[in-house]
């Protein structure tokens, strides 16, 4: 279905399938695949994405917060869901909706154990997260004894997974640091296995980890950005397809005389005769002010056109001088053929940020 006449984020589920197959082709048979669908599936459309992934028989889904998991359960998703950063106030709800928590500190483990006990749980599956160098969330290496000691003789919880997260898996210059993290993780898992009497499912790799550290797949990998078509490297980007394409239309064209200004604060002043086009998309739709004033390019009939002047809340103005275009014509902000990574890069951002910035008021159009 083509919806012309407004700003839309087109979600191509066949691109998702392509990326999923590319990523799973890079992991050993039997290694489980966890699809990260936090932040509305990286700003796309989480229910459609999760349903497609379920159809592709993905092993696991991951979200950041409990409410994101609840939304998926409400939509009928039955695949196991890991909650990467659950807040204790939502632990009861997490259990009610059969979501699996990542437990990352002594306090959070004790709080979860307490809720699980009050909810009369037996063997409730949890994942224990260790910090191996990102210094964001996680138990320390020497907390293994605390975890084991806390759960000793307790039947409420079962450690189903153990995880860590790499700090710079996309950066070749940080290979030694990443290998060090993987090494520390391996040691923690061995220690845990010995003291626990079994080996939980280990998972440490994100998308760039899958692509750059295939030896560290363990029992499961976690991929987000790759599924949406971005591999943090031009060579990988070539093998993937962007799932989301952000399109809009030309609302109005203006002829600008030399010396005239365009937009708020008169941030753009014309040095000659120019044709501008005004588009119905602005910072409230996710195109931040950093993209204005000549930084980012959008595409009109395949021809790049810079955003001029300040980005407004609901509009941007672009310079279409020399481009054969009229009111109502389509404009591609980013997506298939015009990488979101390049768009983001023009304003010192990254694909992750621009993808997840696209506001809910932008109409999502799902291409099945
Ligand atoms: C977001 C996230 C991922 C996914 O990372 P990508 O680089 O998008 O593949 C994996 N693990 C954790 C802990 C995350 O927070």
Short mmCIF file of C-alpha atoms and ligand atoms in Angstrom, two decimals:
data_model
loop_
_atom_site.label_atom_id
_atom_site.label_comp_id
_atom_site.label_asym_id
_atom_site.label_seq_id
_atom_site.Cartn_x
_atom_site.Cartn_y
_atom_site.Cartn_z
CA UNK A 1 0.00 0.00 0.00
CA UNK A 2 1.43 3.37 -0.95
CA UNK A 3 0.19 6.24 1.14
CA UNK A 4 1.04 9.48 -0.54
CA UNK A 5 0.50 12.91 0.87
CA UNK A 6 1.95 12.78 4.36
CA UNK A 7 5.05 11.86 6.29
CA UNK A 8 5.30 8.10 6.64
CA UNK A 9 7.74 5.60 8.02
CA UNK A 10 7.57 2.62 5.74
CA UNK A 11 8.46 -0.67 7.43
CA UNK A 12 9.62 -3.35 5.02
CA UNK A 13 9.20 -6.74 6.66
CA UNK A 14 10.89 -8.55 3.77
CA UNK A 15 14.01 -6.48 4.55
CA UNK A 16 13.70 -7.66 8.17
CA UNK A 17 13.55 -11.26 6.96
CA UNK A 18 16.60 -10.68 4.76
CA UNK A 19 18.59 -9.24 7.67
CA UNK A 20 17.48 -11.99 10.02
CA UNK A 21 18.62 -14.63 7.54
CA UNK A 22 21.92 -12.82 6.95
CA UNK A 23 22.61 -12.62 10.70
CA UNK A 24 21.57 -16.19 11.45
CA UNK A 25 23.81 -17.35 8.57
CA UNK A 26 26.72 -15.89 10.56
CA UNK A 27 26.06 -17.94 13.69
CA UNK A 28 26.61 -21.62 14.34
CA UNK A 29 23.61 -23.92 13.97
CA UNK A 30 22.08 -24.44 17.39
CA UNK A 31 23.12 -21.00 18.65
CA UNK A 32 20.00 -19.21 19.75
CA UNK A 33 19.06 -15.81 18.39
CA UNK A 34 17.60 -13.07 20.55
CA UNK A 35 16.04 -10.24 18.56
CA UNK A 36 16.27 -6.92 20.38
CA UNK A 37 13.01 -5.02 19.84
CA UNK A 38 13.37 -2.35 22.51
CA UNK A 39 12.36 1.26 21.80
CA UNK A 40 9.47 0.16 19.55
CA UNK A 41 11.79 -2.07 17.52
CA UNK A 42 14.34 0.68 17.04
CA UNK A 43 11.67 3.22 16.25
CA UNK A 44 9.85 1.14 13.65
CA UNK A 45 6.66 -0.73 14.60
CA UNK A 46 7.22 -3.23 17.36
CA UNK A 47 4.13 -5.43 17.03
CA UNK A 48 4.55 -6.01 13.28
CA UNK A 49 8.28 -6.63 13.76
CA UNK A 50 7.75 -9.05 16.65
CA UNK A 51 5.04 -10.93 14.77
CA UNK A 52 7.28 -11.29 11.73
CA UNK A 53 10.16 -12.49 13.93
CA UNK A 54 7.87 -14.99 15.62
CA UNK A 55 6.86 -16.23 12.17
CA UNK A 56 10.59 -16.62 11.42
CA UNK A 57 10.81 -18.70 14.62
CA UNK A 58 13.16 -16.42 16.49
CA UNK A 59 14.21 -17.95 19.84
CA UNK A 60 13.95 -14.88 22.03
CA UNK A 61 12.95 -11.25 22.06
CA UNK A 62 14.49 -8.54 24.23
CA UNK A 63 13.11 -5.21 25.37
CA UNK A 64 14.55 -2.59 27.72
CA UNK A 65 11.61 -2.01 30.06
CA UNK A 66 8.72 -4.01 31.45
CA UNK A 67 6.06 -1.89 29.73
CA UNK A 68 7.59 -2.78 26.37
CA UNK A 69 7.26 -6.46 27.20
CA UNK A 70 3.69 -6.02 28.41
CA UNK A 71 2.78 -4.36 25.10
CA UNK A 72 4.09 -7.42 23.24
CA UNK A 73 2.22 -9.86 25.49
CA UNK A 74 -0.97 -7.82 24.99
CA UNK A 75 -0.42 -8.19 21.23
CA UNK A 76 -0.34 -11.97 21.59
CA UNK A 77 3.42 -12.54 21.39
CA UNK A 78 4.32 -15.80 23.19
CA UNK A 79 8.08 -16.01 22.46
CA UNK A 80 10.28 -15.72 25.58
CA UNK A 81 11.07 -12.06 26.29
CA UNK A 82 14.09 -10.81 28.20
CA UNK A 83 13.75 -7.42 29.90
CA UNK A 84 17.20 -5.87 29.84
CA UNK A 85 16.65 -3.08 32.34
CA UNK A 86 13.60 -3.79 34.47
CA UNK A 87 12.70 -1.48 37.30
CA UNK A 88 11.76 -3.10 40.63
CA UNK A 89 8.42 -1.24 40.79
CA UNK A 90 7.34 -3.41 37.84
CA UNK A 91 8.61 -6.80 39.07
CA UNK A 92 5.14 -8.12 39.92
CA UNK A 93 3.83 -7.18 36.50
CA UNK A 94 6.91 -8.72 34.90
CA UNK A 95 6.12 -12.04 36.58
CA UNK A 96 2.40 -11.79 35.75
CA UNK A 97 3.27 -11.41 32.05
CA UNK A 98 5.93 -14.16 31.95
CA UNK A 99 8.78 -11.82 31.13
CA UNK A 100 12.35 -12.74 32.10
CA UNK A 101 14.38 -10.15 33.98
CA UNK A 102 18.03 -9.31 33.58
CA UNK A 103 19.17 -8.92 37.21
CA UNK A 104 22.18 -6.70 37.47
CA UNK A 105 22.95 -5.80 41.09
CA UNK A 106 22.73 -7.29 44.58
CA UNK A 107 19.86 -4.95 45.45
CA UNK A 108 17.86 -5.82 42.35
CA UNK A 109 18.44 -9.56 42.83
CA UNK A 110 17.19 -9.37 46.43
CA UNK A 111 14.18 -7.28 45.41
CA UNK A 112 13.27 -9.72 42.65
CA UNK A 113 13.70 -12.71 44.95
CA UNK A 114 11.37 -11.05 47.42
CA UNK A 115 8.67 -10.44 44.80
CA UNK A 116 9.06 -13.97 43.40
CA UNK A 117 8.59 -15.37 46.90
CA UNK A 118 5.46 -13.28 47.52
CA UNK A 119 4.13 -14.41 44.14
CA UNK A 120 4.87 -18.01 45.16
CA UNK A 121 7.09 -18.69 42.17
CA UNK A 122 9.13 -21.83 41.65
CA UNK A 123 12.11 -21.87 39.25
CA UNK A 124 11.23 -18.49 37.76
CA UNK A 125 13.69 -17.93 34.87
CA UNK A 126 16.12 -15.04 35.35
CA UNK A 127 19.26 -13.85 33.59
CA UNK A 128 22.21 -12.57 35.61
CA UNK A 129 24.07 -9.69 34.05
CA UNK A 130 27.76 -9.12 34.68
CA UNK A 131 29.72 -5.96 34.02
CA UNK A 132 32.91 -6.78 32.13
CA UNK A 133 34.02 -3.27 31.23
CA UNK A 134 31.09 -1.24 29.91
CA UNK A 135 30.54 0.01 33.46
CA UNK A 136 26.86 0.58 32.90
CA UNK A 137 24.85 -2.25 34.48
CA UNK A 138 25.93 -5.54 35.98
CA UNK A 139 27.32 -7.53 38.88
CA UNK A 140 31.07 -7.51 39.30
CA UNK A 141 33.17 -10.55 38.53
CA UNK A 142 33.62 -11.24 42.24
CA UNK A 143 29.87 -11.09 42.92
CA UNK A 144 29.45 -14.71 41.74
CA UNK A 145 29.63 -15.93 45.34
CA UNK A 146 27.01 -13.39 46.39
CA UNK A 147 24.64 -14.56 43.66
CA UNK A 148 25.20 -18.24 44.48
CA UNK A 149 24.94 -17.59 48.23
CA UNK A 150 21.72 -15.64 47.84
CA UNK A 151 20.03 -18.34 45.79
CA UNK A 152 21.35 -21.28 47.80
CA UNK A 153 18.48 -23.32 49.21
CA UNK A 154 15.98 -21.04 47.48
CA UNK A 155 13.65 -22.54 44.90
CA UNK A 156 11.89 -19.40 43.65
CA UNK A 157 14.43 -18.56 40.94
CA UNK A 158 16.38 -20.45 38.32
CA UNK A 159 19.33 -18.86 36.54
CA UNK A 160 18.41 -19.47 32.93
CA UNK A 161 20.90 -17.08 31.38
CA UNK A 162 24.06 -15.18 32.10
CA UNK A 163 25.00 -12.17 30.06
CA UNK A 164 27.34 -9.27 29.59
CA UNK A 165 27.49 -6.47 27.04
CA UNK A 166 30.42 -5.31 24.90
CA UNK A 167 31.46 -1.67 25.01
CA UNK A 168 33.00 -1.28 21.55
CA UNK A 169 32.28 -4.36 19.45
CA UNK A 170 32.09 -2.27 16.25
CA UNK A 171 35.53 -0.72 16.78
CA UNK A 172 38.52 -2.65 15.38
CA UNK A 173 40.85 -0.41 17.39
CA UNK A 174 39.29 -1.74 20.55
CA UNK A 175 39.67 -5.42 19.62
CA UNK A 176 41.93 -6.10 22.59
CA UNK A 177 39.44 -4.51 24.99
CA UNK A 178 36.57 -6.54 23.53
CA UNK A 179 38.56 -9.80 23.68
CA UNK A 180 39.35 -8.96 27.28
CA UNK A 181 35.65 -8.51 28.03
CA UNK A 182 34.87 -11.83 26.35
CA UNK A 183 37.65 -13.51 28.31
CA UNK A 184 36.37 -12.13 31.62
CA UNK A 185 32.85 -13.23 30.71
CA UNK A 186 34.09 -16.75 29.92
CA UNK A 187 35.79 -16.95 33.32
CA UNK A 188 32.70 -15.70 35.16
CA UNK A 189 30.54 -18.30 33.40
CA UNK A 190 32.96 -21.11 34.31
CA UNK A 191 32.99 -20.02 37.94
CA UNK A 192 29.21 -19.79 37.94
CA UNK A 193 28.85 -23.20 36.32
CA UNK A 194 31.07 -24.86 38.91
CA UNK A 195 29.24 -23.32 41.84
CA UNK A 196 25.78 -23.74 40.35
CA UNK A 197 26.23 -27.28 39.06
CA UNK A 198 24.96 -26.42 35.58
CA UNK A 199 25.71 -23.99 32.80
CA UNK A 200 23.09 -21.31 32.10
CA UNK A 201 22.63 -19.99 28.59
CA UNK A 202 25.48 -17.53 27.95
CA UNK A 203 25.01 -14.45 25.77
CA UNK A 204 27.35 -11.53 25.21
CA UNK A 205 27.33 -10.53 21.52
CA UNK A 206 25.32 -7.68 20.02
CA UNK A 207 25.12 -7.12 16.24
CA UNK A 208 28.72 -5.97 15.78
CA UNK A 209 29.81 -8.70 18.18
CA UNK A 210 28.15 -11.31 15.94
CA UNK A 211 29.93 -9.86 12.92
CA UNK A 212 33.35 -9.31 14.51
CA UNK A 213 33.69 -11.95 17.24
CA UNK A 214 32.09 -15.14 15.86
CA UNK A 215 34.11 -17.22 18.33
CA UNK A 216 32.12 -15.76 21.25
CA UNK A 217 28.61 -16.78 20.26
CA UNK A 218 28.17 -19.11 23.24
CA UNK A 219 24.57 -20.37 23.49
CA UNK A 220 22.82 -17.22 22.28
CA UNK A 221 23.47 -13.89 20.57
CA UNK A 222 21.49 -10.64 20.81
CA UNK A 223 20.94 -8.50 17.78
CA UNK A 224 19.13 -5.23 17.37
CA UNK A 225 20.52 -2.77 14.83
CA UNK A 226 21.47 -5.49 12.33
CA UNK A 227 17.89 -6.67 12.09
CA UNK A 228 16.89 -3.17 11.06
CA UNK A 229 19.54 -3.12 8.33
CA UNK A 230 22.59 -1.43 9.81
CA UNK A 231 25.87 -3.18 10.59
CA UNK A 232 28.03 -0.35 11.92
CA UNK A 233 30.40 -0.89 8.99
CA UNK A 234 30.00 -0.15 5.26
CA UNK A 235 30.92 -3.75 4.31
CA UNK A 236 28.14 -5.17 6.49
CA UNK A 237 25.69 -2.42 5.54
CA UNK A 238 26.00 -3.59 1.94
CA UNK A 239 24.74 -7.02 2.92
CA UNK A 240 21.73 -5.73 4.82
CA UNK A 241 18.59 -3.87 3.87
CA UNK A 242 17.13 -0.91 5.76
CA UNK A 243 13.77 -1.87 7.23
CA UNK A 244 12.56 1.69 7.82
CA UNK A 245 12.24 4.34 5.13
CA UNK A 246 11.19 7.82 6.21
CA UNK A 247 9.34 9.65 3.45
CA UNK A 248 7.52 12.90 3.21
CA UNK A 249 6.10 15.23 0.56
CA UNK A 250 6.60 18.77 -0.66
CA UNK A 251 3.89 20.99 0.87
CA UNK A 252 4.91 24.22 -0.85
CA UNK A 253 7.64 25.69 -3.05
CA UNK A 254 9.01 29.21 -2.74
CA UNK A 255 11.10 31.40 -4.99
CA UNK A 256 13.66 33.18 -2.85
CA UNK A 257 15.36 36.38 -3.96
CA UNK A 258 18.99 37.16 -3.17
CA UNK A 259 19.35 38.39 0.41
CA UNK A 260 16.01 36.97 1.59
CA UNK A 261 15.98 34.78 4.67
CA UNK A 262 14.21 31.48 5.29
CA UNK A 263 12.76 30.24 8.55
CA UNK A 264 13.00 31.09 12.23
CA UNK A 265 15.67 33.48 13.41
CA UNK A 266 16.47 34.13 9.74
CA UNK A 267 19.13 31.43 10.13
CA UNK A 268 19.42 30.99 6.36
CA UNK A 269 20.06 33.94 4.10
CA UNK A 270 20.07 33.40 0.37
CA UNK A 271 23.10 34.40 -1.66
CA UNK A 272 21.17 34.21 -4.92
CA UNK A 273 17.93 33.14 -6.58
CA UNK A 274 16.81 29.93 -4.89
CA UNK A 275 13.87 27.55 -4.93
CA UNK A 276 12.97 26.11 -1.54
CA UNK A 277 10.52 23.41 -0.59
CA UNK A 278 8.73 23.14 2.73
CA UNK A 279 8.18 19.62 4.11
CA UNK A 280 5.71 18.47 6.80
CA UNK A 281 8.29 17.01 9.19
CA UNK A 282 10.18 18.70 12.00
CA UNK A 283 11.89 18.23 15.32
CA UNK A 284 8.65 16.98 16.88
CA UNK A 285 8.78 14.15 14.35
CA UNK A 286 12.35 13.28 15.27
CA UNK A 287 14.44 15.43 12.97
CA UNK A 288 16.48 17.29 15.57
CA UNK A 289 17.72 20.85 15.17
CA UNK A 290 21.26 19.55 14.64
CA UNK A 291 20.20 18.43 11.15
CA UNK A 292 19.37 21.95 10.00
CA UNK A 293 21.48 24.73 8.58
CA UNK A 294 22.98 22.76 5.74
CA UNK A 295 24.02 19.68 7.69
CA UNK A 296 21.73 16.91 6.45
CA UNK A 297 20.66 15.99 2.95
CA UNK A 298 17.30 14.59 1.90
CA UNK A 299 16.45 13.18 -1.53
CA UNK A 300 14.07 14.58 -4.10
CA UNK A 301 13.83 12.28 -7.14
CA UNK A 302 17.16 10.80 -6.13
CA UNK A 303 18.87 14.21 -6.00
CA UNK A 304 20.30 15.39 -2.67
CA UNK A 305 18.83 18.59 -1.24
CA UNK A 306 20.15 20.22 1.96
CA UNK A 307 17.95 21.19 4.91
CA UNK A 308 18.36 24.96 5.13
CA UNK A 309 17.80 27.21 8.11
CA UNK A 310 16.56 26.04 11.46
CA UNK A 311 14.50 22.87 11.79
CA UNK A 312 11.01 23.89 12.98
CA UNK A 313 8.73 21.80 15.17
CA UNK A 314 6.56 20.59 12.29
CA UNK A 315 8.47 21.59 9.18
CA UNK A 316 11.81 21.75 7.47
CA UNK A 317 12.80 23.77 4.44
CA UNK A 318 15.11 22.35 1.82
CA UNK A 319 16.91 23.88 -1.14
CA UNK A 320 15.58 22.34 -4.34
CA UNK A 321 17.15 24.84 -6.77
CA UNK A 322 17.83 23.00 -10.02
CA UNK A 323 15.70 19.98 -9.06
CA UNK A 324 12.67 19.37 -11.23
CA UNK A 325 9.99 18.95 -8.56
CA UNK A 326 6.55 20.16 -7.65
CA UNK A 327 4.21 20.39 -4.68
CA UNK A 328 3.04 16.89 -3.67
CA UNK A 329 6.24 15.17 -4.82
CA UNK A 330 7.80 12.56 -2.58
CA UNK A 331 10.96 13.28 -0.56
CA UNK A 332 13.06 10.55 1.05
CA UNK A 333 14.65 11.52 4.35
CA UNK A 334 16.44 8.18 4.81
CA UNK A 335 15.94 4.49 4.20
CA UNK A 336 16.35 2.13 1.28
CA UNK A 337 19.11 3.57 -0.91
CA UNK A 338 19.75 6.49 1.46
CA UNK A 339 21.24 5.12 4.64
CA UNK A 340 20.01 6.41 8.00
CA UNK A 341 23.61 6.02 9.12
CA UNK A 342 24.73 8.61 6.55
CA UNK A 343 21.88 10.92 7.47
CA UNK A 344 22.77 10.62 11.16
CA UNK A 345 26.47 11.01 10.47
CA UNK A 346 25.87 14.41 8.86
CA UNK A 347 25.04 15.72 12.33
CA UNK A 348 27.51 13.65 14.38
CA UNK A 349 24.85 11.12 15.32
CA UNK A 350 24.45 7.39 14.68
CA UNK A 351 21.80 5.19 13.06
CA UNK A 352 20.55 4.04 16.49
CA UNK A 353 19.65 7.57 17.52
CA UNK A 354 17.89 8.76 14.38
CA UNK A 355 15.92 5.50 13.99
CA UNK A 356 14.63 5.57 17.55
CA UNK A 357 13.88 9.30 17.37
CA UNK A 358 11.03 9.02 14.86
CA UNK A 359 7.98 10.17 16.79
CA UNK A 360 4.76 8.17 17.24
CA UNK A 361 2.81 10.78 15.26
CA UNK A 362 4.60 9.71 12.07
CA UNK A 363 2.31 7.23 10.31
CA UNK A 364 3.79 3.74 10.11
CA UNK A 365 3.03 1.87 6.91
CA UNK A 366 3.80 -1.83 7.07
CA UNK A 367 4.91 -3.59 3.89
CA UNK A 368 4.34 -7.30 4.51
C1 LIG B 1 20.46 -2.67 22.81
C2 LIG B 1 21.23 -3.86 23.29
C3 LIG B 1 21.61 -4.87 22.39
C4 LIG B 1 21.46 -4.75 20.90
O1 LIG B 1 22.59 -4.08 20.38
P1 LIG B 1 22.76 -3.85 18.80
O2 LIG B 1 24.05 -3.14 18.70
O3 LIG B 1 21.61 -3.01 18.38
O4 LIG B 1 22.74 -5.19 18.17
C5 LIG B 1 22.17 -6.02 22.92
N1 LIG B 1 22.37 -6.15 24.26
C6 LIG B 1 22.05 -5.18 25.14
C7 LIG B 1 22.33 -5.39 26.57
C8 LIG B 1 21.48 -4.00 24.68
O5 LIG B 1 21.19 -3.03 25.56
#
